[in-house]
Coordinates of C-alpha atoms and ligand atoms in Angstrom, one line a residue:
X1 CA -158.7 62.8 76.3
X2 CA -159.2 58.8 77.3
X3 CA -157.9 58.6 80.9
X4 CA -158.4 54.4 81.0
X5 CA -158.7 53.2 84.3
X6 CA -155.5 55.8 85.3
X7 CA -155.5 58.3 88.2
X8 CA -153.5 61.3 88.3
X9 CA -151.2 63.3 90.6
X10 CA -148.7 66.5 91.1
X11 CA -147.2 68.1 94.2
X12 CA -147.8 71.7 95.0
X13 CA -143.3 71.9 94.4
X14 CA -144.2 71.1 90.8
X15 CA -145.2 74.3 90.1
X16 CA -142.6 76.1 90.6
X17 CA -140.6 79.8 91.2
X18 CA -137.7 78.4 88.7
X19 CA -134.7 79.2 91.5
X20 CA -131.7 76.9 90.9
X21 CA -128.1 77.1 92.7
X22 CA -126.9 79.6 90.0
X23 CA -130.1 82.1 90.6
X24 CA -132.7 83.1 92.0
X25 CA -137.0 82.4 91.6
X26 CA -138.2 84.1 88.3
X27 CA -141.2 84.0 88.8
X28 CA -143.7 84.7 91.7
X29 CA -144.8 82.2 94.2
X30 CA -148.2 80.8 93.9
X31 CA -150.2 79.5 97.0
X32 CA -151.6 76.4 97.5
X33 CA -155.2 77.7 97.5
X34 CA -154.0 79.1 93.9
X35 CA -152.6 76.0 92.6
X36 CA -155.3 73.8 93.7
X37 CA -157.9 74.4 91.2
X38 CA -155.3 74.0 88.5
X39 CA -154.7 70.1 89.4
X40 CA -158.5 69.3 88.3
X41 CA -157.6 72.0 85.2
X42 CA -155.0 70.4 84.3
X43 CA -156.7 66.8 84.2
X44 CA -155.2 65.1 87.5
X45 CA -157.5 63.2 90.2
X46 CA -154.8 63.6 93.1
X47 CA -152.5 65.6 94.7
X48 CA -149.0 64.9 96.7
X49 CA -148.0 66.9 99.9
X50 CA -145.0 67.3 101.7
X51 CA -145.7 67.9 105.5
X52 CA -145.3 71.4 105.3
X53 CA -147.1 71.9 101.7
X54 CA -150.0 70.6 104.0
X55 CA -149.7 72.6 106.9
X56 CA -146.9 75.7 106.4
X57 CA -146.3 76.3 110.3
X58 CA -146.4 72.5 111.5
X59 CA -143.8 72.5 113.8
X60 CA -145.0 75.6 116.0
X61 CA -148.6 74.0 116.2
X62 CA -150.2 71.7 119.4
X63 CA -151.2 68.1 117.9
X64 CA -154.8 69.5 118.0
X65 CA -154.0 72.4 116.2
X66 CA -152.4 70.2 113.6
X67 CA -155.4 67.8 113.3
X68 CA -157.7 71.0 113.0
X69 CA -155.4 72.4 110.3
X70 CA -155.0 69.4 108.5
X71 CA -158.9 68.8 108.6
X72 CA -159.8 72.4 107.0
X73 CA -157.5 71.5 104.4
X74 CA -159.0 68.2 103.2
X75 CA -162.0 70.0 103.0
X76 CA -160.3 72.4 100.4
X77 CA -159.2 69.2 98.5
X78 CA -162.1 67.6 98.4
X79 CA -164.2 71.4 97.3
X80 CA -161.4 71.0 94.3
X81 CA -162.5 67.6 93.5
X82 CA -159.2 65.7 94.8
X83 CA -157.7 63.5 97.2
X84 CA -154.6 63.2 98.4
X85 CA -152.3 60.3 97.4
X86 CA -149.8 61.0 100.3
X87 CA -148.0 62.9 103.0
X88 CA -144.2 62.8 103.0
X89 CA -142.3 64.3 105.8
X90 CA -139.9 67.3 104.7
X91 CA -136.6 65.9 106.7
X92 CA -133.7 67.6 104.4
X93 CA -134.7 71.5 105.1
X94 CA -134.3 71.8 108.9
X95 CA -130.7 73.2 110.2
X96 CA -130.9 70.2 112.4
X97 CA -131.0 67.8 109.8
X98 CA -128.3 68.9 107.7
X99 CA -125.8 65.5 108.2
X100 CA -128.9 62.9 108.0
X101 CA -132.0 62.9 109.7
X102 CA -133.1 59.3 110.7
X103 CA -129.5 58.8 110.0
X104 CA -127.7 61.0 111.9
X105 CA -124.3 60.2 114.4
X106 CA -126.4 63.0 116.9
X107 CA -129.3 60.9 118.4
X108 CA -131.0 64.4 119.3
X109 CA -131.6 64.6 115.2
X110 CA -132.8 61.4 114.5
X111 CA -135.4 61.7 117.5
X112 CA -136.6 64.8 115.8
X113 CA -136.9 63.1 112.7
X114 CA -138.9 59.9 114.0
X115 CA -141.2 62.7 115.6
X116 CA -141.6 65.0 112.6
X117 CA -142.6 61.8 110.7
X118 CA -145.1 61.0 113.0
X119 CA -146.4 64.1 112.8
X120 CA -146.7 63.5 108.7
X121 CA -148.8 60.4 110.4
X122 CA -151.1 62.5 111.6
X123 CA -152.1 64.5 109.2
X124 CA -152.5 61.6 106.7
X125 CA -155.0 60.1 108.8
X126 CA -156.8 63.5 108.6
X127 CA -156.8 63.6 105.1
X128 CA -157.8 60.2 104.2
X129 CA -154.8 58.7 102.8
X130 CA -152.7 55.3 104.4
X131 CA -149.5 56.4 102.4
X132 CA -146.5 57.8 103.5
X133 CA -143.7 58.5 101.2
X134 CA -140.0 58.6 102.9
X135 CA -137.6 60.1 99.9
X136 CA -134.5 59.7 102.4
X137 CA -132.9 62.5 101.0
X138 CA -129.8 63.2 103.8
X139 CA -129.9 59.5 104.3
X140 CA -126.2 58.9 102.8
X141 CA -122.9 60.7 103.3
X142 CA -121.1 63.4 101.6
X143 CA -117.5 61.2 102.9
X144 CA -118.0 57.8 103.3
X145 CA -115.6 57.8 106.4
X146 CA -118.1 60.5 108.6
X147 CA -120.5 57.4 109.2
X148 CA -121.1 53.8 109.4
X149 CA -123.2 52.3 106.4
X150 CA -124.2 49.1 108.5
X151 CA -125.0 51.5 111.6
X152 CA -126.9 53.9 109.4
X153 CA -128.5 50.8 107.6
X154 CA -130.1 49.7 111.0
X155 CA -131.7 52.8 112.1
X156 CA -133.4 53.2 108.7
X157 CA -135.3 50.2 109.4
X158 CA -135.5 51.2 113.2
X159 CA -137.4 54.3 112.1
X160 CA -139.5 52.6 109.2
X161 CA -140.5 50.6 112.4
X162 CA -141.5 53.3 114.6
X163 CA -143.5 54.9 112.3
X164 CA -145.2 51.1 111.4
X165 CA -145.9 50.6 115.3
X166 CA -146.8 53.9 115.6
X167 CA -150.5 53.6 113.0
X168 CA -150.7 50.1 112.0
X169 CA -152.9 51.4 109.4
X170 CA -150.3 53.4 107.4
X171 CA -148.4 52.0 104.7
X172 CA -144.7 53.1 103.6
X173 CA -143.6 54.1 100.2
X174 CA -139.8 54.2 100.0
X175 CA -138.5 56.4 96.8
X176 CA -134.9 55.7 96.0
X177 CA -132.6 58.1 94.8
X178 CA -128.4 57.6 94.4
X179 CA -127.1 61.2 94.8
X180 CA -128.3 64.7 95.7
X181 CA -128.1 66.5 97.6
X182 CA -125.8 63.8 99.3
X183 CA -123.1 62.4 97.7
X184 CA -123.7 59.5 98.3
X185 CA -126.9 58.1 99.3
X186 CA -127.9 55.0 101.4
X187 CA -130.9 53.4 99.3
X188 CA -130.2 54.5 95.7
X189 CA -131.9 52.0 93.8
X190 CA -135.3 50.5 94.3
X191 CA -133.7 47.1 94.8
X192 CA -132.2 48.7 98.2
X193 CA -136.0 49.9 98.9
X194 CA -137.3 47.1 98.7
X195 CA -134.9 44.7 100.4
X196 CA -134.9 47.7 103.4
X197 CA -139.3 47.0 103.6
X198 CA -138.5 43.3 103.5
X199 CA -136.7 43.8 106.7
X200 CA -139.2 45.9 108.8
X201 CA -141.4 44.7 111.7
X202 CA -144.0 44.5 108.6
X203 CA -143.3 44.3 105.3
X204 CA -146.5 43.8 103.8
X205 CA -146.9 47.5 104.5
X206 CA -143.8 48.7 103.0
X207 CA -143.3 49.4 99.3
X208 CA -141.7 51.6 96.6
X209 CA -141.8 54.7 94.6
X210 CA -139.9 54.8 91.7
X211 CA -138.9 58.1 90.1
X212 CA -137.5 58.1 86.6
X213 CA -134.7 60.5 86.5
X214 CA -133.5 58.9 89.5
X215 CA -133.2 55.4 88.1
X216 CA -131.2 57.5 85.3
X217 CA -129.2 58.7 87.8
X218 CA -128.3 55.6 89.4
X219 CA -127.7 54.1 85.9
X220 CA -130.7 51.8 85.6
X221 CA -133.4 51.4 83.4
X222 CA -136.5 53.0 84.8
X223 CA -138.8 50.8 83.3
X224 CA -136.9 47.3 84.4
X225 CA -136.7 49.5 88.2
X226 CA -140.1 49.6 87.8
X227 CA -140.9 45.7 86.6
X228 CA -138.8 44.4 89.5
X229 CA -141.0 45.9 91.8
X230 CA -143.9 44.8 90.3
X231 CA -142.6 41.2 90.2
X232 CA -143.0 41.6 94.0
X233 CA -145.8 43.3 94.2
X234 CA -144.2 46.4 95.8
X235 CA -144.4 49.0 92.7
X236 CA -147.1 51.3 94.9
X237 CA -145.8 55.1 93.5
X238 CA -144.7 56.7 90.7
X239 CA -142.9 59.7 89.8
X240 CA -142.3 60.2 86.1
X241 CA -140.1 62.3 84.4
X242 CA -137.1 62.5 82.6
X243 CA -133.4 63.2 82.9
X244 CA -130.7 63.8 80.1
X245 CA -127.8 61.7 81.5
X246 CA -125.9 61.7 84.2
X247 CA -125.9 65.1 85.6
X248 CA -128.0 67.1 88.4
X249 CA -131.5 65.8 89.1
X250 CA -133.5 67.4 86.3
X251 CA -137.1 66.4 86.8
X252 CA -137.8 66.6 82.9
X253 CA -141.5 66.6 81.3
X254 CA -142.3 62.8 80.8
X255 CA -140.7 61.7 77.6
X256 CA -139.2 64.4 76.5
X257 CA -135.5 63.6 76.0
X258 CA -135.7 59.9 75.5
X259 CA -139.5 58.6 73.9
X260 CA -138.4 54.9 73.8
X261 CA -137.4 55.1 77.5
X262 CA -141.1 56.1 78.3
X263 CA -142.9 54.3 75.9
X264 CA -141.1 51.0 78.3
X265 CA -142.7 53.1 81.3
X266 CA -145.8 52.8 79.8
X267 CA -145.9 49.5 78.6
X268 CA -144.7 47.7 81.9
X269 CA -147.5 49.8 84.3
X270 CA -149.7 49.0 81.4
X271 CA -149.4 45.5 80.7
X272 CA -149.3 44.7 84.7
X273 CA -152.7 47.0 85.2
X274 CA -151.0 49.1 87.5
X275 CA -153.8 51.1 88.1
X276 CA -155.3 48.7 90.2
X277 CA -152.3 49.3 93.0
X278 CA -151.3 53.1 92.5
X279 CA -151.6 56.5 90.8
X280 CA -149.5 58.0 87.9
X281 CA -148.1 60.8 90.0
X282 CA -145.0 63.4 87.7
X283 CA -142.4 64.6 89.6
X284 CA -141.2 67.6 86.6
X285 CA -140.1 71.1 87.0
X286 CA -140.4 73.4 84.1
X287 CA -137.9 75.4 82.5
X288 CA -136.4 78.3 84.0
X289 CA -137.0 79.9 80.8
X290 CA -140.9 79.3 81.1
X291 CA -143.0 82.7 81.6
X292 CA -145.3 82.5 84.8
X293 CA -148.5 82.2 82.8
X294 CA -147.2 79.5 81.1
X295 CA -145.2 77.6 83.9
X296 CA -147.7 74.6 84.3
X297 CA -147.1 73.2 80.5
X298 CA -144.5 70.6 81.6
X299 CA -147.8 69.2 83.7
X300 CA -149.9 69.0 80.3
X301 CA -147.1 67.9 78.1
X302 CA -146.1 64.9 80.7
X303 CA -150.0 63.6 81.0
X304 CA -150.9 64.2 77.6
X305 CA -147.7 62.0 76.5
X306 CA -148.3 59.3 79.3
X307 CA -151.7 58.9 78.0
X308 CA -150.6 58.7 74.2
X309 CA -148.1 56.3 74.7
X310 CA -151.0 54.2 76.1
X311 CA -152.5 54.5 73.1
X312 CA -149.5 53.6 71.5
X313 CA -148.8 49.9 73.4
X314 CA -152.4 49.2 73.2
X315 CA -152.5 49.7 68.9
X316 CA -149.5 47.5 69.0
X317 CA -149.9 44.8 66.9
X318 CA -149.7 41.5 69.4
X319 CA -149.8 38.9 67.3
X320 CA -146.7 40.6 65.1
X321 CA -145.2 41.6 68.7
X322 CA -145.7 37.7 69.9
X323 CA -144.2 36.2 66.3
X324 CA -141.2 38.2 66.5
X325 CA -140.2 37.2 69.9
X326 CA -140.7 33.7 69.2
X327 CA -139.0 33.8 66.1
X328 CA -136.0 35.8 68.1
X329 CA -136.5 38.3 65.4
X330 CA -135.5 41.4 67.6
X331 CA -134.7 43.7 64.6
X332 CA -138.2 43.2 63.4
X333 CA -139.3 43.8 67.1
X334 CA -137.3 46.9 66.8
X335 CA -138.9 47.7 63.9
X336 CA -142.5 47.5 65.3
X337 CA -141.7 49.4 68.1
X338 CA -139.8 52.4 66.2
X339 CA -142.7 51.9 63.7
X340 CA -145.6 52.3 66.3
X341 CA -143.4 55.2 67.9
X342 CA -143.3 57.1 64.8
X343 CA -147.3 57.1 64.0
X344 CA -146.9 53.7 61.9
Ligands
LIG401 C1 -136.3 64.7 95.1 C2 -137.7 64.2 94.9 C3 -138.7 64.7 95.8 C4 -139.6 63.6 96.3 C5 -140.6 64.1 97.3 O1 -135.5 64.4 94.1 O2 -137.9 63.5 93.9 O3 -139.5 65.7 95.2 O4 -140.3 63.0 95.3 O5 -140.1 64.5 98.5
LIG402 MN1 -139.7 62.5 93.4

């Protein structure tokens, strides 16, 4: 299928044992040398790592251990005929982490978070990627009296700093979620992403990730979360998906519960050629249902409809699109759009 000018990417989690707080995996794990050659399979260019989906053992390894590690395995990416978009520092699984990493009332925590994230640092510059992606998952409170929001506010951008001064080649992506696994979280909305970068040592080097389900989640529109960013020029990530209401974080296949909501993904990446600043990366989970042979479907059913829904704002009919706005006819723009929606 066309591709346009669009690149591609997954994470290794994506693919996954289909455990959830009620039960366990059903089906095996899979390594990363065994999912590898199913991101080129499956039509993707790229490929997203957490720290540890990089290098497993990263905490018990010297620094030139690390940069060995991480060197053997951009080898292994590049034999697969990928790249790696980013590296994002796993900071919400460590026992020490457990009330807030960068956030944290112990100072002990947060100065192993600032040095776990530099060690994310390092092995992006080993595998050829500038981007780091901070999903500031314990970053919030479970009762808003344990900590101090200004406080906490402050060290977010004390850290984003560190990690600025500590390669002034990186760049930062910030990905915004409101809720879970804390209650409440510190920067829930891209609007609080960006306005954190804009207050960093260097905010041309700070942007955003927007995830779909999470916009959901925090009640917004993904594809106006998205459009504000690009206003500023700060839309540098994706993660599509989809999420049926306001419930747990369901990384859905793209499109799959509301169509109209992605088509307006589409068309706003689209009509502002966002493949000139960043990738189309998914963030989905299948089914728990799904057998193991078939547990990578989600991946083909979320490209596949990204890439038809670009087929579907480019057939659009402009001129008819361009009348009806200036004629304030929205129920014939309604129409267009159901129209071209439904094969018209
Ligand atoms: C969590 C989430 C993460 C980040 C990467 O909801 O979306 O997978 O995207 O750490
Ligand atoms: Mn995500």
């Amino acid at each position: 299928m066309e591709k346009y000018s669009y690149r591609f990417s997954f994470g290794p989690w994506n693919i996954h044992e289909g455990a959830d707080p009620f039960g366990p995996p059903v089906r095996p794990s899979r390594s990363l040398d065994e999912k590898l050659p199913l991101v080129r399979q499956l039509g993707f260019d790229a490929i997203q790592l957490h720290d540890d989906d990089a290098i497993p053992n990263l905490d018990d390894l010297s620094s030139q251990q690390l940069v060995q590690a991480a060197r053997d395995l951009r080898r292994q990416i590049e034999d697969a005929g990928l790249t790696t978009e980013w590296i994002a520092p796993r900071l919400w699984e460590d026992a020490r982490t457990i009330d807030g990493a960068f956030t944290a009332n112990d100072p002990a925590v947060r100065a192993y978070a600032s040095d776990r994230a530099r060690k994310s640092i390092d092995i992006a510059r080993e595998m050829d990627t500038d981007l780091i992606l901070l999903w500031l998952a314990r970053e919030g409170t479970y009762i808003r009296e344990s900590k101090d929001g200004a406080w906490a506010t402050e060290r977010l951008i004390e850290a984003v700093n560190e990690l600025l001064a500590y390669d002034p080649g990186i760049r930062i992506l910030i990905e915004p979620k409101p809720n879970e696994p804390m209650d409440l979280a510190y920067i829930p909305t891209i609007g609080h992403g960006v306005a954190l970068g804009m207050f960093t040592s260097d905010p041309a080097r700070v942007g955003v990730l927007m995830e779909s389900a999470h916009a959901v989640l925090a009640g917004l529109d993904p594809s106006d979360e998205m459009a504000f960013a690009l206003g500023l020029r700060k839309l540098w990530g994706v993660h599509l998906n989809d999420q049926n209401g306001l419930k747990f974080d369901q990384d859905r296949s793209f499109g799959s519960v509301d169509l109209r909501r992605a088509f307006n993904q589409v068309r706003v990446l689209d009509e502002h050629e966002y493949w000139n600043v960043g990738m189309v990366g998914f963030d989905v989970k299948t089914m728990r249902t799904q057998k193991a042979e078939r547990a990578t479907a989600h991946l083909r059913n979320s490209l596949d409809v990204f890439l038809r829904l670009v087929g579907v704002v480019r057939s659009m009919d402009r001129q008819a699109v361009s009348a009806a706005i200036d004629g304030r006819d929205y129920e014939e723009l309604d129409h267009l759009v159901m129209n071209a929606l439904l094969g018209g």
